[in-house]
């Protein structure tokens, strides 16, 4: 039996969708699973023993995409998959599904696409067994296959690192001056874009607080394209606050290796959060005001993963504003998420996860 899972979109989506092959291998031990995703996202599923082949493509412009996808249509048709699971339902994935020759095609219900897929399921409005709809939607797809063999489901997304990757990352950290004599706190100082980034001034105050109150090495993580914003943040820190801005992961996989050698993560919502959760490392996430926590707060049903959201501080605000208003004016609403409120939450989080280390105060 052969299966193809198609998941475009971002790193977090790809990582969460890997839960499906992780469990399909338990349901059908002899199944061969291919996973099609963007090349920029493939790092989070490399070395996954439950994925037999990664088919990596590029995020092309529409006209180029029409020419480019023909190559993948031919590839998918030639494989004659028994099962095709389209998690994306975008232009490319629909074309691949339509011409795939797969025996059974699965996806989410869409009234305009009912003739393309053989079996569809409806996405959930609220989490049922998990803490986020993004994960719940994956498990609903998986439920279709559990009818054949009702095995226990493992909902945890996982990143599989090789020992040499872990050791190489550790050496780079040591070369930068991190000697692992105290905990290493990875700081997601910037989100993936301006709408996902807590105000830099407040982030600077949070970093100053952590440095002044805990014996820990502080390592920034960010995208290489964000170095200008990082320099702006550095200029706002107290002169005696010591942070490491290097090494920084040039890829999500290199970040995962650095994170494996770190103690915990604190920061803005980004690809780094889900990657850290997949390593089963503690996370504290500052969510953007416009994002609904019920959609993205995956695995936050234990104290291992905690977060803060403007809704915690000002729930009535959400009765007066639509999501697009919150996003378009995100900087104003981020200012409402006070530094004092976030620090109080972080103190509680660190009390649990740095309990074996000495505090300065």
PDB file of N, CA, C and O in Angstrom, residues 185-211:
ATOM      1  N   UNK A 185      18.268  29.778  27.839  1.00  0.00           N
ATOM      2  CA  UNK A 185      16.919  30.191  27.457  1.00  0.00           C
ATOM      3  C   UNK A 185      16.960  30.731  26.030  1.00  0.00           C
ATOM      4  O   UNK A 185      17.637  31.714  25.754  1.00  0.00           O
ATOM      5  N   UNK A 186      16.247  30.053  25.142  1.00  0.00           N
ATOM      6  CA  UNK A 186      16.136  30.520  23.767  1.00  0.00           C
ATOM      7  C   UNK A 186      15.031  31.567  23.711  1.00  0.00           C
ATOM      8  O   UNK A 186      13.904  31.331  24.160  1.00  0.00           O
ATOM      9  N   UNK A 187      15.346  32.734  23.160  1.00  0.00           N
ATOM     10  CA  UNK A 187      14.399  33.842  23.119  1.00  0.00           C
ATOM     11  C   UNK A 187      13.962  34.122  21.683  1.00  0.00           C
ATOM     12  O   UNK A 187      14.785  34.516  20.840  1.00  0.00           O
ATOM     13  N   UNK A 188      12.681  33.901  21.407  1.00  0.00           N
ATOM     14  CA  UNK A 188      12.121  34.247  20.108  1.00  0.00           C
ATOM     15  C   UNK A 188      11.753  35.717  20.097  1.00  0.00           C
ATOM     16  O   UNK A 188      10.600  36.079  20.339  1.00  0.00           O
ATOM     17  N   UNK A 189      12.738  36.563  19.845  1.00  0.00           N
ATOM     18  CA  UNK A 189      12.579  37.995  20.073  1.00  0.00           C
ATOM     19  C   UNK A 189      11.695  38.675  19.032  1.00  0.00           C
ATOM     20  O   UNK A 189      11.184  39.768  19.260  1.00  0.00           O
ATOM     21  N   UNK A 190      11.519  38.019  17.875  1.00  0.00           N
ATOM     22  CA  UNK A 190      10.686  38.585  16.815  1.00  0.00           C
ATOM     23  C   UNK A 190       9.762  37.503  16.268  1.00  0.00           C
ATOM     24  O   UNK A 190      10.124  36.333  16.226  1.00  0.00           O
ATOM     25  N   UNK A 191       8.578  37.913  15.847  1.00  0.00           N
ATOM     26  CA  UNK A 191       7.675  36.987  15.188  1.00  0.00           C
ATOM     27  C   UNK A 191       8.021  36.870  13.717  1.00  0.00           C
ATOM     28  O   UNK A 191       8.990  37.471  13.227  1.00  0.00           O
ATOM     29  N   UNK A 192       7.230  36.107  12.994  1.00  0.00           N
ATOM     30  CA  UNK A 192       7.496  35.903  11.569  1.00  0.00           C
ATOM     31  C   UNK A 192       7.268  37.178  10.757  1.00  0.00           C
ATOM     32  O   UNK A 192       7.794  37.332   9.659  1.00  0.00           O
ATOM     33  N   UNK A 193       6.473  38.116  11.294  1.00  0.00           N
ATOM     34  CA  UNK A 193       6.260  39.402  10.641  1.00  0.00           C
ATOM     35  C   UNK A 193       5.837  40.413  11.709  1.00  0.00           C
ATOM     36  O   UNK A 193       5.715  40.068  12.890  1.00  0.00           O
ATOM     37  N   UNK A 194       5.605  41.640  11.289  1.00  0.00           N
ATOM     38  CA  UNK A 194       5.302  42.708  12.249  1.00  0.00           C
ATOM     39  C   UNK A 194       4.000  42.446  13.011  1.00  0.00           C
ATOM     40  O   UNK A 194       3.849  42.831  14.171  1.00  0.00           O
ATOM     41  N   UNK A 195       3.048  41.774  12.370  1.00  0.00           N
ATOM     42  CA  UNK A 195       1.771  41.495  13.026  1.00  0.00           C
ATOM     43  C   UNK A 195       1.911  40.455  14.133  1.00  0.00           C
ATOM     44  O   UNK A 195       1.038  40.331  14.984  1.00  0.00           O
ATOM     45  N   UNK A 196       2.988  39.682  14.091  1.00  0.00           N
ATOM     46  CA  UNK A 196       3.202  38.610  15.063  1.00  0.00           C
ATOM     47  C   UNK A 196       4.286  38.939  16.081  1.00  0.00           C
ATOM     48  O   UNK A 196       4.807  38.046  16.748  1.00  0.00           O
ATOM     49  N   UNK A 197       4.622  40.215  16.199  1.00  0.00           N
ATOM     50  CA  UNK A 197       5.742  40.612  17.059  1.00  0.00           C
ATOM     51  C   UNK A 197       5.291  41.563  18.159  1.00  0.00           C
ATOM     52  O   UNK A 197       4.793  42.663  17.885  1.00  0.00           O
ATOM     53  N   UNK A 198       5.458  41.115  19.391  1.00  0.00           N
ATOM     54  CA  UNK A 198       5.214  41.982  20.553  1.00  0.00           C
ATOM     55  C   UNK A 198       6.136  43.183  20.462  1.00  0.00           C
ATOM     56  O   UNK A 198       7.240  43.084  19.919  1.00  0.00           O
ATOM     57  N   UNK A 199       5.728  44.313  21.002  1.00  0.00           N
ATOM     58  CA  UNK A 199       6.523  45.534  20.868  1.00  0.00           C
ATOM     59  C   UNK A 199       7.960  45.320  21.348  1.00  0.00           C
ATOM     60  O   UNK A 199       8.195  44.704  22.394  1.00  0.00           O
ATOM     61  N   UNK A 200       8.903  45.857  20.580  1.00  0.00           N
ATOM     62  CA  UNK A 200      10.318  45.649  20.882  1.00  0.00           C
ATOM     63  C   UNK A 200      10.685  46.242  22.246  1.00  0.00           C
ATOM     64  O   UNK A 200      11.489  45.669  22.990  1.00  0.00           O
ATOM     65  N   UNK A 201      10.086  47.371  22.584  1.00  0.00           N
ATOM     66  CA  UNK A 201      10.370  47.974  23.889  1.00  0.00           C
ATOM     67  C   UNK A 201       9.977  47.071  25.033  1.00  0.00           C
ATOM     68  O   UNK A 201      10.733  46.917  26.010  1.00  0.00           O
ATOM     69  N   UNK A 202       8.809  46.464  24.946  1.00  0.00           N
ATOM     70  CA  UNK A 202       8.376  45.544  25.994  1.00  0.00           C
ATOM     71  C   UNK A 202       9.225  44.278  26.012  1.00  0.00           C
ATOM     72  O   UNK A 202       9.513  43.738  27.086  1.00  0.00           O
ATOM     73  N   UNK A 203       9.613  43.791  24.830  1.00  0.00           N
ATOM     74  CA  UNK A 203      10.479  42.606  24.779  1.00  0.00           C
ATOM     75  C   UNK A 203      11.812  42.903  25.457  1.00  0.00           C
ATOM     76  O   UNK A 203      12.356  42.056  26.189  1.00  0.00           O
ATOM     77  N   UNK A 204      12.344  44.098  25.257  1.00  0.00           N
ATOM     78  CA  UNK A 204      13.607  44.475  25.901  1.00  0.00           C
ATOM     79  C   UNK A 204      13.462  44.449  27.422  1.00  0.00           C
ATOM     80  O   UNK A 204      14.354  43.962  28.142  1.00  0.00           O
ATOM     81  N   UNK A 205      12.351  44.947  27.936  1.00  0.00           N
ATOM     82  CA  UNK A 205      12.124  44.938  29.386  1.00  0.00           C
ATOM     83  C   UNK A 205      12.006  43.518  29.921  1.00  0.00           C
ATOM     84  O   UNK A 205      12.491  43.213  31.020  1.00  0.00           O
ATOM     85  N   UNK A 206      11.368  42.639  29.152  1.00  0.00           N
ATOM     86  CA  UNK A 206      11.257  41.238  29.570  1.00  0.00           C
ATOM     87  C   UNK A 206      12.637  40.588  29.629  1.00  0.00           C
ATOM     88  O   UNK A 206      12.959  39.873  30.585  1.00  0.00           O
ATOM     89  N   UNK A 207      13.467  40.852  28.634  1.00  0.00           N
ATOM     90  CA  UNK A 207      14.813  40.269  28.600  1.00  0.00           C
ATOM     91  C   UNK A 207      15.643  40.807  29.764  1.00  0.00           C
ATOM     92  O   UNK A 207      16.368  40.039  30.437  1.00  0.00           O
ATOM     93  N   UNK A 208      15.555  42.101  30.017  1.00  0.00           N
ATOM     94  CA  UNK A 208      16.269  42.678  31.161  1.00  0.00           C
ATOM     95  C   UNK A 208      15.831  42.012  32.466  1.00  0.00           C
ATOM     96  O   UNK A 208      16.656  41.715  33.348  1.00  0.00           O
ATOM     97  N   UNK A 209      14.540  41.760  32.600  1.00  0.00           N
ATOM     98  CA  UNK A 209      14.014  41.119  33.805  1.00  0.00           C
ATOM     99  C   UNK A 209      14.580  39.711  33.964  1.00  0.00           C
ATOM    100  O   UNK A 209      15.028  39.326  35.061  1.00  0.00           O
ATOM    101  N   UNK A 210      14.583  38.936  32.899  1.00  0.00           N
ATOM    102  CA  UNK A 210      15.080  37.555  32.979  1.00  0.00           C
ATOM    103  C   UNK A 210      16.561  37.556  33.346  1.00  0.00           C
ATOM    104  O   UNK A 210      17.011  36.793  34.216  1.00  0.00           O
ATOM    105  N   UNK A 211      17.341  38.440  32.698  1.00  0.00           N
ATOM    106  CA  UNK A 211      18.772  38.487  32.979  1.00  0.00           C
ATOM    107  C   UNK A 211      19.042  38.892  34.434  1.00  0.00           C
ATOM    108  O   UNK A 211      19.921  38.336  35.091  1.00  0.00           O
TER     109      UNK A 211
END
